[in-house]
Short mmCIF file of C-alpha atoms and ligand atoms in Angstrom, two decimals:
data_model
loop_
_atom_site.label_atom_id
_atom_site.label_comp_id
_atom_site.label_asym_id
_atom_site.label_seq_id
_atom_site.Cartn_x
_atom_site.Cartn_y
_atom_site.Cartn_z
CA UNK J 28 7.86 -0.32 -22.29
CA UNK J 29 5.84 -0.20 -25.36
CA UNK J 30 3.89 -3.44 -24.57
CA UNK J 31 3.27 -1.69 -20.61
CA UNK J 32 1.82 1.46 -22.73
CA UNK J 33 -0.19 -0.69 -24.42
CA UNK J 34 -1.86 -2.88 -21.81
CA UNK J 35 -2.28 0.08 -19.32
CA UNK J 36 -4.83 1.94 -20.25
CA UNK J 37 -3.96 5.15 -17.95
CA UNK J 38 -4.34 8.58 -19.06
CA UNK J 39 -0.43 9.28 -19.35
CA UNK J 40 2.58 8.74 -18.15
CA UNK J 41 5.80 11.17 -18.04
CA UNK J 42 9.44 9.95 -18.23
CA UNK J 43 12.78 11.14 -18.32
CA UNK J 44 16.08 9.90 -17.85
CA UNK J 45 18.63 11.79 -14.73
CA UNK J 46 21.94 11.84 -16.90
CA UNK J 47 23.79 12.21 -13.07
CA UNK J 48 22.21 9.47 -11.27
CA UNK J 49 21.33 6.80 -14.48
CA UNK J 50 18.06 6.77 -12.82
CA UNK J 51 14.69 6.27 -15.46
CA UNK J 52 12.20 8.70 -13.78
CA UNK J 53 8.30 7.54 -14.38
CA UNK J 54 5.38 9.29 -12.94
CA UNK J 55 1.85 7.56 -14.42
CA UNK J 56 -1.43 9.44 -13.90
CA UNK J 57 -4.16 6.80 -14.30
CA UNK J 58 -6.67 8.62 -13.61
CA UNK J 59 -8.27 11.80 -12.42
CA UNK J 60 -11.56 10.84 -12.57
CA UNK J 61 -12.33 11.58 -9.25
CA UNK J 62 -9.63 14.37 -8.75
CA UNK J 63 -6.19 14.82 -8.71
CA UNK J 64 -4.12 11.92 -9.14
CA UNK J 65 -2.28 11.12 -5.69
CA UNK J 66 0.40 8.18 -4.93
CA UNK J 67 3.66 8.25 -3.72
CA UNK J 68 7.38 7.99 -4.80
CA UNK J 69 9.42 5.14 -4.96
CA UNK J 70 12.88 4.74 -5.29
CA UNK J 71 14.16 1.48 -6.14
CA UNK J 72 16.53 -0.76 -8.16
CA UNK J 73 15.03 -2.88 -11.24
CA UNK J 74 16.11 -5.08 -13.87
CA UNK J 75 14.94 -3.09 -16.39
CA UNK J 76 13.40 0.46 -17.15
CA UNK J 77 10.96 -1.08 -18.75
CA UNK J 78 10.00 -2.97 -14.95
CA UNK J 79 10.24 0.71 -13.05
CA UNK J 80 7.73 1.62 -15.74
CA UNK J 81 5.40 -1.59 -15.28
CA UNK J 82 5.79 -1.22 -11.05
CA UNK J 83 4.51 2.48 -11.63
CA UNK J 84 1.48 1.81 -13.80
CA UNK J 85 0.36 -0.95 -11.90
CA UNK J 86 0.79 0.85 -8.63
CA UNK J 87 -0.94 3.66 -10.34
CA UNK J 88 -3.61 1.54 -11.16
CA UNK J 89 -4.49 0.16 -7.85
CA UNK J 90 -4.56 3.94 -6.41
CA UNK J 91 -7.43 4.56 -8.35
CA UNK J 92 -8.94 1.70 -6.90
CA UNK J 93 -7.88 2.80 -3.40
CA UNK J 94 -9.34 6.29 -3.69
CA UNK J 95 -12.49 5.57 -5.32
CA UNK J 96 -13.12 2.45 -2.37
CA UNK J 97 -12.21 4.95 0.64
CA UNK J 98 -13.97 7.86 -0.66
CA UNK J 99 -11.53 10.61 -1.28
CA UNK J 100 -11.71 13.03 -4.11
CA UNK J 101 -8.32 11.89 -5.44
CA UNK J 102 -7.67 9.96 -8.44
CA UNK J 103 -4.71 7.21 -9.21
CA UNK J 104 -1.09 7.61 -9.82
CA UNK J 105 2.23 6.73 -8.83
CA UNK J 106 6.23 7.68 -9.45
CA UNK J 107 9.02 5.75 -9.67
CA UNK J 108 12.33 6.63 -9.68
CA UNK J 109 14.30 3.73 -11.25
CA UNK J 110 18.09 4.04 -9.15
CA UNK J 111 20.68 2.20 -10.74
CA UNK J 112 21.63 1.46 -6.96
CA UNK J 113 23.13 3.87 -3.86
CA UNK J 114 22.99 7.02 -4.97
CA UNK J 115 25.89 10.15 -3.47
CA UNK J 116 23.21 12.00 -1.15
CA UNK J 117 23.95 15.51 -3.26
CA UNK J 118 23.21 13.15 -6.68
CA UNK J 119 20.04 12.11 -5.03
CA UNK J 120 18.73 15.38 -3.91
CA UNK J 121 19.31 16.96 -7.47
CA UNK J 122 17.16 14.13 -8.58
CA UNK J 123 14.33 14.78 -6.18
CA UNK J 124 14.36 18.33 -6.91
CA UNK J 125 14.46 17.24 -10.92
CA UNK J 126 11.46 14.70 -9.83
CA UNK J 127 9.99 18.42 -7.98
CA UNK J 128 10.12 19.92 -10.98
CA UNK J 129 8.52 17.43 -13.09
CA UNK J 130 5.62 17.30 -10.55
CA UNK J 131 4.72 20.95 -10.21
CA UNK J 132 4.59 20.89 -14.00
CA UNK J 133 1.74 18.52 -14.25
CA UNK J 134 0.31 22.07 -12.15
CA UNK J 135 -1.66 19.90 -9.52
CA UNK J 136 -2.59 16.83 -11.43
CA UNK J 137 -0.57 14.93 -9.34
CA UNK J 138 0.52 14.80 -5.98
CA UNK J 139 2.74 12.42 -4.69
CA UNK J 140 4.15 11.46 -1.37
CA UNK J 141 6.72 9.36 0.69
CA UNK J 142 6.89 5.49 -0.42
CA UNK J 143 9.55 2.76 -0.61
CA UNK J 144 12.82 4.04 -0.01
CA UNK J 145 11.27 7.73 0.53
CA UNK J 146 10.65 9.62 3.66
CA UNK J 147 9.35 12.78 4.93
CA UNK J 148 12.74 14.50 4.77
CA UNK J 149 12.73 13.60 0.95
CA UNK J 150 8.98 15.45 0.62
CA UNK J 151 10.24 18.67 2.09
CA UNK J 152 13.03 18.77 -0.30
CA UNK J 153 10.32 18.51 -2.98
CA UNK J 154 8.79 21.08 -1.62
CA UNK J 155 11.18 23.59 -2.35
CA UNK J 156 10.08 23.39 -5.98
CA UNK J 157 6.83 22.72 -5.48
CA UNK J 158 3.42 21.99 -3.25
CA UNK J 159 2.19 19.49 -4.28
CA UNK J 160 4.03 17.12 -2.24
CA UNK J 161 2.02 15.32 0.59
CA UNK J 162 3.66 13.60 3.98
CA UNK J 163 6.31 16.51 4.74
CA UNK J 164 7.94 16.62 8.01
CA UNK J 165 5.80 17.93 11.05
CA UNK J 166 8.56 21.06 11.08
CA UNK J 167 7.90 21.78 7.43
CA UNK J 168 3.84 21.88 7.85
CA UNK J 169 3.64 18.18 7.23
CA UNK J 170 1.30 15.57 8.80
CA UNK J 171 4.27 13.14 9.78
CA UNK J 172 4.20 9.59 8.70
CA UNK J 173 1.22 7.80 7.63
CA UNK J 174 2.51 4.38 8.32
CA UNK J 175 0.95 4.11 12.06
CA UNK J 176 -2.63 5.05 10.53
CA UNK J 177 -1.96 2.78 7.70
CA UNK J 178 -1.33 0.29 10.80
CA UNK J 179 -4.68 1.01 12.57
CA UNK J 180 -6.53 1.14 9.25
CA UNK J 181 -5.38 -2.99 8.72
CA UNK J 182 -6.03 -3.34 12.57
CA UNK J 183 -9.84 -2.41 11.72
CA UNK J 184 -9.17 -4.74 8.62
CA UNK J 185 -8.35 -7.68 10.61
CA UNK J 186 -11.33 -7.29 13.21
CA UNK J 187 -14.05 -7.40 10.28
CA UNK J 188 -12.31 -10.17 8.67
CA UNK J 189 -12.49 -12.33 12.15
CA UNK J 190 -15.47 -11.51 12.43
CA UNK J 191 -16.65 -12.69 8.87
CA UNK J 192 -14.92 -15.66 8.80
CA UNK J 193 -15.72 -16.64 12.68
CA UNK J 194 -18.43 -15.13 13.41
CA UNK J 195 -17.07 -13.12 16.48
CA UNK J 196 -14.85 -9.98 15.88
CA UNK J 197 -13.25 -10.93 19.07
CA UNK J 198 -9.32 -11.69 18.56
CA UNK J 199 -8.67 -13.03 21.97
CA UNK J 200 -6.50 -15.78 21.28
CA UNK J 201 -6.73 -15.47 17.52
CA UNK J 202 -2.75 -16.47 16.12
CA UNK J 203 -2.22 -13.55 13.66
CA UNK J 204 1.16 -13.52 11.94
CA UNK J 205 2.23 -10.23 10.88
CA UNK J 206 5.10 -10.65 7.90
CA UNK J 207 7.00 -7.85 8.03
CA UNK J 208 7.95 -5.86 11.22
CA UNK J 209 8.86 -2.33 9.99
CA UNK J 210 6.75 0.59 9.95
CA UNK J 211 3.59 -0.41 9.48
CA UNK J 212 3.87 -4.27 11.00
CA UNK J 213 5.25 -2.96 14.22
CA UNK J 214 2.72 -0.78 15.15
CA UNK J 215 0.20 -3.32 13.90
CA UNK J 216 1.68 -5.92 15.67
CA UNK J 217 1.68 -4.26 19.16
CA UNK J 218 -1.99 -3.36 18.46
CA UNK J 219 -2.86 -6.97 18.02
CA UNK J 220 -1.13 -7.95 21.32
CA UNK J 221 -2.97 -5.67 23.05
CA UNK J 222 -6.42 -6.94 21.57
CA UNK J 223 -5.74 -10.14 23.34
CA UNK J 224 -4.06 -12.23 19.83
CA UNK J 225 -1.49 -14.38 20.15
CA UNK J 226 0.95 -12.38 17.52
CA UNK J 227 3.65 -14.38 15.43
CA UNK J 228 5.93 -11.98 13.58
CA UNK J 229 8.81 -12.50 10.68
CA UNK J 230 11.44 -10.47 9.56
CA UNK J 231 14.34 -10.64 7.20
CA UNK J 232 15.77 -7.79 9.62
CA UNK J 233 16.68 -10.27 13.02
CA UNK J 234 17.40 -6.61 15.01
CA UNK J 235 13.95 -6.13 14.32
CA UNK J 236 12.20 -9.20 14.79
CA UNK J 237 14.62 -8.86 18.22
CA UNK J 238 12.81 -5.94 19.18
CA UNK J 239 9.51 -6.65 19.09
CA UNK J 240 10.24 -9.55 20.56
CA UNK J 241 11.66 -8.14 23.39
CA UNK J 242 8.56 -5.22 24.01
CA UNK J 243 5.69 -7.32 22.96
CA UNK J 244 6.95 -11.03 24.05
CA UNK J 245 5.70 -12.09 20.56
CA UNK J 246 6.78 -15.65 18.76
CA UNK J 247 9.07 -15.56 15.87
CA UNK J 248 9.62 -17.18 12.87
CA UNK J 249 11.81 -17.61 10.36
CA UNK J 250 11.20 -15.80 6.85
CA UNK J 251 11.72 -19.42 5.01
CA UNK J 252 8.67 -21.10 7.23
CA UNK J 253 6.03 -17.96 7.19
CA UNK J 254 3.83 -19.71 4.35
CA UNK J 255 3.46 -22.86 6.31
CA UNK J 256 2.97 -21.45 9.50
CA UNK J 257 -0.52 -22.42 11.35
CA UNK J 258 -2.46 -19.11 11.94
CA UNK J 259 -5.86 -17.70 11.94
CA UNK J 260 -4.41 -14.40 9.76
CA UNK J 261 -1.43 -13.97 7.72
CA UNK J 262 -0.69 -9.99 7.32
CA UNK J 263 1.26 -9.53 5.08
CA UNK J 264 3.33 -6.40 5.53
CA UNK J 265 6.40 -6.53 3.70
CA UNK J 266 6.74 -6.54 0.16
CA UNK J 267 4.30 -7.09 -2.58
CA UNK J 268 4.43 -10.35 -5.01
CA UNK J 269 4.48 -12.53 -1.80
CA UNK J 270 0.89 -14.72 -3.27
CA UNK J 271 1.38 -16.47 -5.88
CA UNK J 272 0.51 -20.61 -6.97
CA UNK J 273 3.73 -21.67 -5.27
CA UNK J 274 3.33 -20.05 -2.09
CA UNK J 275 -0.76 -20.15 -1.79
CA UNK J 276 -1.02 -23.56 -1.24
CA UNK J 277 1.24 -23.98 1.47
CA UNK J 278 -0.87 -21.07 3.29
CA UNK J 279 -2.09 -22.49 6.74
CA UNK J 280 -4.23 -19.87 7.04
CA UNK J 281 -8.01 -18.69 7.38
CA UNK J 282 -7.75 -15.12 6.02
CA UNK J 283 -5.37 -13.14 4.13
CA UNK J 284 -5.30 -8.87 5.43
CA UNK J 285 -1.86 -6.83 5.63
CA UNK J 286 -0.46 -3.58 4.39
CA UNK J 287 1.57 -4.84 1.47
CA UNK J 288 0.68 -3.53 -1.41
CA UNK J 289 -0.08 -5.65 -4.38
CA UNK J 290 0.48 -8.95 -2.40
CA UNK J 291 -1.08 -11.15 -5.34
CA UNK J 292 1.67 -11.85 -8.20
CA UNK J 293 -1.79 -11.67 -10.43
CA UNK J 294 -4.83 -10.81 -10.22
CA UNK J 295 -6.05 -14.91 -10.56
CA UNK J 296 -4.36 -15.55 -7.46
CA UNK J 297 -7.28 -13.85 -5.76
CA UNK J 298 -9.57 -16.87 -7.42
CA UNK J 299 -6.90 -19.19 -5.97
CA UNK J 300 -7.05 -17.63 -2.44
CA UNK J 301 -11.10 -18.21 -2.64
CA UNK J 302 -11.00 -21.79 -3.86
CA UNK J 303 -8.33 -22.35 -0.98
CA UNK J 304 -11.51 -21.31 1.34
CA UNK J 305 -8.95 -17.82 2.30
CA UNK J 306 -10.66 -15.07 2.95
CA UNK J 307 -8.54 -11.75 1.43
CA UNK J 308 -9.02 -8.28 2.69
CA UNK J 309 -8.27 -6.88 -1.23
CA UNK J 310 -4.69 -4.47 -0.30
CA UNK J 311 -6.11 -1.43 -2.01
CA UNK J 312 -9.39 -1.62 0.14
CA UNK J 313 -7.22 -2.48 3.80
CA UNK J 314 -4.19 -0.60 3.45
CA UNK J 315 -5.86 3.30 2.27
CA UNK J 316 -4.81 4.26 6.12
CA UNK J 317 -1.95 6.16 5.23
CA UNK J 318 -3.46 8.01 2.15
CA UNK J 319 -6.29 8.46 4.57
CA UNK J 320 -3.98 10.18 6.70
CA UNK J 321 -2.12 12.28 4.60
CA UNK J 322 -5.29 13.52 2.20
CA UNK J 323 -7.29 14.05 5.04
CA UNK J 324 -4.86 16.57 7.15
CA UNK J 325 -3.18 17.82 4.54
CA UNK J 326 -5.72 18.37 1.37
CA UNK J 327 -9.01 18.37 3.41
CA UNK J 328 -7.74 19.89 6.73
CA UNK J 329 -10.00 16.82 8.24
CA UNK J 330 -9.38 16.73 12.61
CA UNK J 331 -8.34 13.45 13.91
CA UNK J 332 -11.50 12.41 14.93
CA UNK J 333 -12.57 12.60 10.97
CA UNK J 334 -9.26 11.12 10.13
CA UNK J 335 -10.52 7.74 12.95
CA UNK J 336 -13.53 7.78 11.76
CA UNK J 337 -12.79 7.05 8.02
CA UNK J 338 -10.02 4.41 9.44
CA UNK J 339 -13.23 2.59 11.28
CA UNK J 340 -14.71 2.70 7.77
CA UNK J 341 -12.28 0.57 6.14
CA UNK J 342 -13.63 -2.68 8.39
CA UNK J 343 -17.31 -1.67 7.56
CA UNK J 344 -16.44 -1.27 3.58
CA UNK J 345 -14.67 -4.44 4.00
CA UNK J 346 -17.23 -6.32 5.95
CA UNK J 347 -19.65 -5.17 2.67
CA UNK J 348 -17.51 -6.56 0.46
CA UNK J 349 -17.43 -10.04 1.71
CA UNK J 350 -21.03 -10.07 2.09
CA UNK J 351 -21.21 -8.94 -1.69
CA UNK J 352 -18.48 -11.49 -2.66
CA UNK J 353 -20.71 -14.24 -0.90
CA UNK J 354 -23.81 -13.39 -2.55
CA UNK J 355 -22.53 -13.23 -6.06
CA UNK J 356 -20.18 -15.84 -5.86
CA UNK J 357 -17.40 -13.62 -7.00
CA UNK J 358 -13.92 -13.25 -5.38
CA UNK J 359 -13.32 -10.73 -2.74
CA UNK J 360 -10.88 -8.73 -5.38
CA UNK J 361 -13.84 -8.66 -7.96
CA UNK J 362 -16.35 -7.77 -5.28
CA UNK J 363 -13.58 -4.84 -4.11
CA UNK J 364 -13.15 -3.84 -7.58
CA UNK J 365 -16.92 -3.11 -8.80
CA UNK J 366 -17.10 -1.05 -5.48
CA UNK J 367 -14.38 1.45 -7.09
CA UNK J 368 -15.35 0.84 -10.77
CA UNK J 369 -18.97 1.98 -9.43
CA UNK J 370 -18.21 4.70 -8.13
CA UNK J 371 -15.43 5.63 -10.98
CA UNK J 372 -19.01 5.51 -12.97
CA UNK J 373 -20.70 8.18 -11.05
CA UNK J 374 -17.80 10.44 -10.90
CA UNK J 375 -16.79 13.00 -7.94
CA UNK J 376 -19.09 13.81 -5.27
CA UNK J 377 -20.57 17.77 -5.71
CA UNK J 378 -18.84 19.53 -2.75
N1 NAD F 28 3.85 2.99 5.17
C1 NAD F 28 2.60 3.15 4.74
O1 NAD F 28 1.88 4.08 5.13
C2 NAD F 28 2.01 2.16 3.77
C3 NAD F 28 0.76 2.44 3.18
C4 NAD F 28 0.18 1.50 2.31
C5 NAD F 28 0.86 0.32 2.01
N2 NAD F 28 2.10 0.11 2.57
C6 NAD F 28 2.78 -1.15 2.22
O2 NAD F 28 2.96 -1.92 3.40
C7 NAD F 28 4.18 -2.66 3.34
C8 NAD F 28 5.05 -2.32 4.53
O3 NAD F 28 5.32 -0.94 4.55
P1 NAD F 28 6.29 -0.31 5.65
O4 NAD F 28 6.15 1.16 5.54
O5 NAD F 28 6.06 -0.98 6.97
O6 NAD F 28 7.72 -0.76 5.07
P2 NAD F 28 9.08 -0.97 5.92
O7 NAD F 28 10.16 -0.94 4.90
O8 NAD F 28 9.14 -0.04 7.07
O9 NAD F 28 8.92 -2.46 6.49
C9 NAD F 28 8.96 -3.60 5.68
C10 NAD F 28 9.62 -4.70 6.52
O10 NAD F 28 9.52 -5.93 5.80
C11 NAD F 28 10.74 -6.64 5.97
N3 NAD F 28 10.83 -7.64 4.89
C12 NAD F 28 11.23 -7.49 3.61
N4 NAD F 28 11.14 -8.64 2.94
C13 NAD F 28 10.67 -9.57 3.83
C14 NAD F 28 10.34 -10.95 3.75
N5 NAD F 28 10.47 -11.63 2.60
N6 NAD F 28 9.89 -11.59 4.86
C15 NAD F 28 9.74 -10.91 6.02
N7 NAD F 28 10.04 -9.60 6.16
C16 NAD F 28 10.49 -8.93 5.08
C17 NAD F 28 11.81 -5.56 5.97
O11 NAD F 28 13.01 -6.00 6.58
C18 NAD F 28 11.11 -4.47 6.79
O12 NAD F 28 11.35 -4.60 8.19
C19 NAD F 28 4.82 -2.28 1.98
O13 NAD F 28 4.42 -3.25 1.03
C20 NAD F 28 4.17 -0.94 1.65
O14 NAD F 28 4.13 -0.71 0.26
C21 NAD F 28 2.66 0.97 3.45
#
């Protein structure tokens, strides 16, 4: 934890330890910069405390980039709450109201919302102890979930990237294999099939590879042969960690753009992706749909057609970013990553 501290280079982070559940709470603020630091909540099993902390500052981390790239007047941050496994539902709630708590001390500085292993339901029951919890339920004033935005912001993603690395943004026929078929790879997948590609999906979940294979007639394959499948895209929308020197060069691939976040193991594998002649759509640039969503209803009272408009915008910031990446000779993540650190520089827009 001490050597995660010390390599960071966020403004803070707060932990705690939930004597009831044995879970290590973390929420890291990176920065506020540009406003109040926003990311989400995750609940998951890890090795170690010490990897709950690491997972948070490094998510943190790439939610600065995210805001700064998309334009919103939030800032980077990111909880984890480090479950020794299955928590008793009345044992988890008391820790989501303890997480509550810890939030609405930071008085605003952060605002979180749903993420792995958290949903709507679980922001409404941080909102009885405080409001600075984004993604509630449509019942409790919420905007509902982000993941179908996040969906058409990576559609948009996709069409610039075809278009960049073929020279037509026309995916009529182009085989796009979407890794992942939950919340954001299903929608995403059935908006490919309608835009004329011929979609090849993967699952670990068979029920629901099943069922978009059923609605959408799409091909299948097996988790074990996604890397070496032939396709014009791989999307990656499952975990993160998927990239890596093992799995890059079995890619049969011409571009790399999915929701996952933090699909590169490290940050070299984007330099490995570019020598491979792969195009990547950087994750914090292609999947800021669903913060998009959420910070736009909810903390800017934006109306949908604002809400489209910026979701159009992550293709055109994208599209600038290859053309950058081409001209300097840099990698796509580099190229992504002066965007942000630019605009870090000037600090938030006067409103
Ligand atoms: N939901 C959002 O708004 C949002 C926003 C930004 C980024 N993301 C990222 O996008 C990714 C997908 O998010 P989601 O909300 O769709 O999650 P989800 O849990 O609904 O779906 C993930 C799917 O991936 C499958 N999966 C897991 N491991 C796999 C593997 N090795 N091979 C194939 N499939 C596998 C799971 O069975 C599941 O169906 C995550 O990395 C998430 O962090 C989501």
């Amino acid at each position: 934890m001490e050597d995660v501290l010390r390599q960071w280079g966020g403004e803070y982070a707060l932990t705690a330890y939930d004597e009831p559940s044995g879970a290590y709470m973390f929420i890291a603020v990176h920065s506020t910069r540009l406003g109040p630091g926003a990311g989400g909540t995750r609940m998951k099993t890890y090795a170690t405390p010490g990897d709950g902390l690491l997972d948070a500052c490094r998510l943190a981390e790439a939610m600065t980039l995210k805001m700064a790239v998309a334009g919103l007047p939030m800032g980077g941050a990111k909880s984890v709450l480090a479950v020794p496994g299955e928590l008793d539902p009345e044992v988890r709630r008391n820790l989501l109201l303890r997480h509550g708590r810890n939030v609405h001390a930071l008085g605003g500085a952060y605002r979180t919302g749903p993420d792995m292993n958290t949903n709507s339901a679980d922001m409404d029951t941080l909102n009885e102890v405080t409001p600075y919890a984004f993604g509630r339920s449509v019942a409790n004033g919420g905007s509902g979930s982000s993941a179908p935005d996040t969906a058409v912001g990576v559609f948009h993603g996709i069409v610039a990237s075809v278009a960049h690395a073929f020279g037509s943004a026309d995916l009529t026929g182009r085989r796009v294999l979407v890794q992942g078929a939950g919340a954001v790879g299903g929608p995403l997948a059935e908006m490919l099939v309608k835009a004329g590609a011929h979609v090849i999906v993967s699952d670990v979940s068979l029920e629901r590879v099943e069922a978009l294979y059923d609605t959408l007639g799409v091909e299948v394959v097996a988790p074990a042969s996604e890397f070496d499948t032939e396709c014009d895209v791989y999307a990656p929308c499952a975990t993160g960690g998927v990239l890596d020197a093992t799995t890059i060069p079995r890619l049969r691939c011409r571009i790399v753009a999915g929701a996952a976040n933090n699909p590169l193991s490290q940050r070299s594998d984007g330099e490995l992706l570019r020598a491979a002649g792969i195009l990547y759509a950087p994750d914090f640039v292609i999947n800021a749909g669903g913060g998009i969503h959420l910070i736009g209803y909810e903390a800017l009272g934006w109306t949908t057609e604002q809400v489209e408009a910026h979701l159009i915008g992550i293709g055109t910031t994208l599209t600038e970013i290859y053309r950058a990446a081409d001209a300097e000779g840099i990698s796509t993540e580099e190229a992504a990553e002066r965007v942000a650190h630019a605009r870090l520089a000037v600090g938030p827009s006067p409103s």
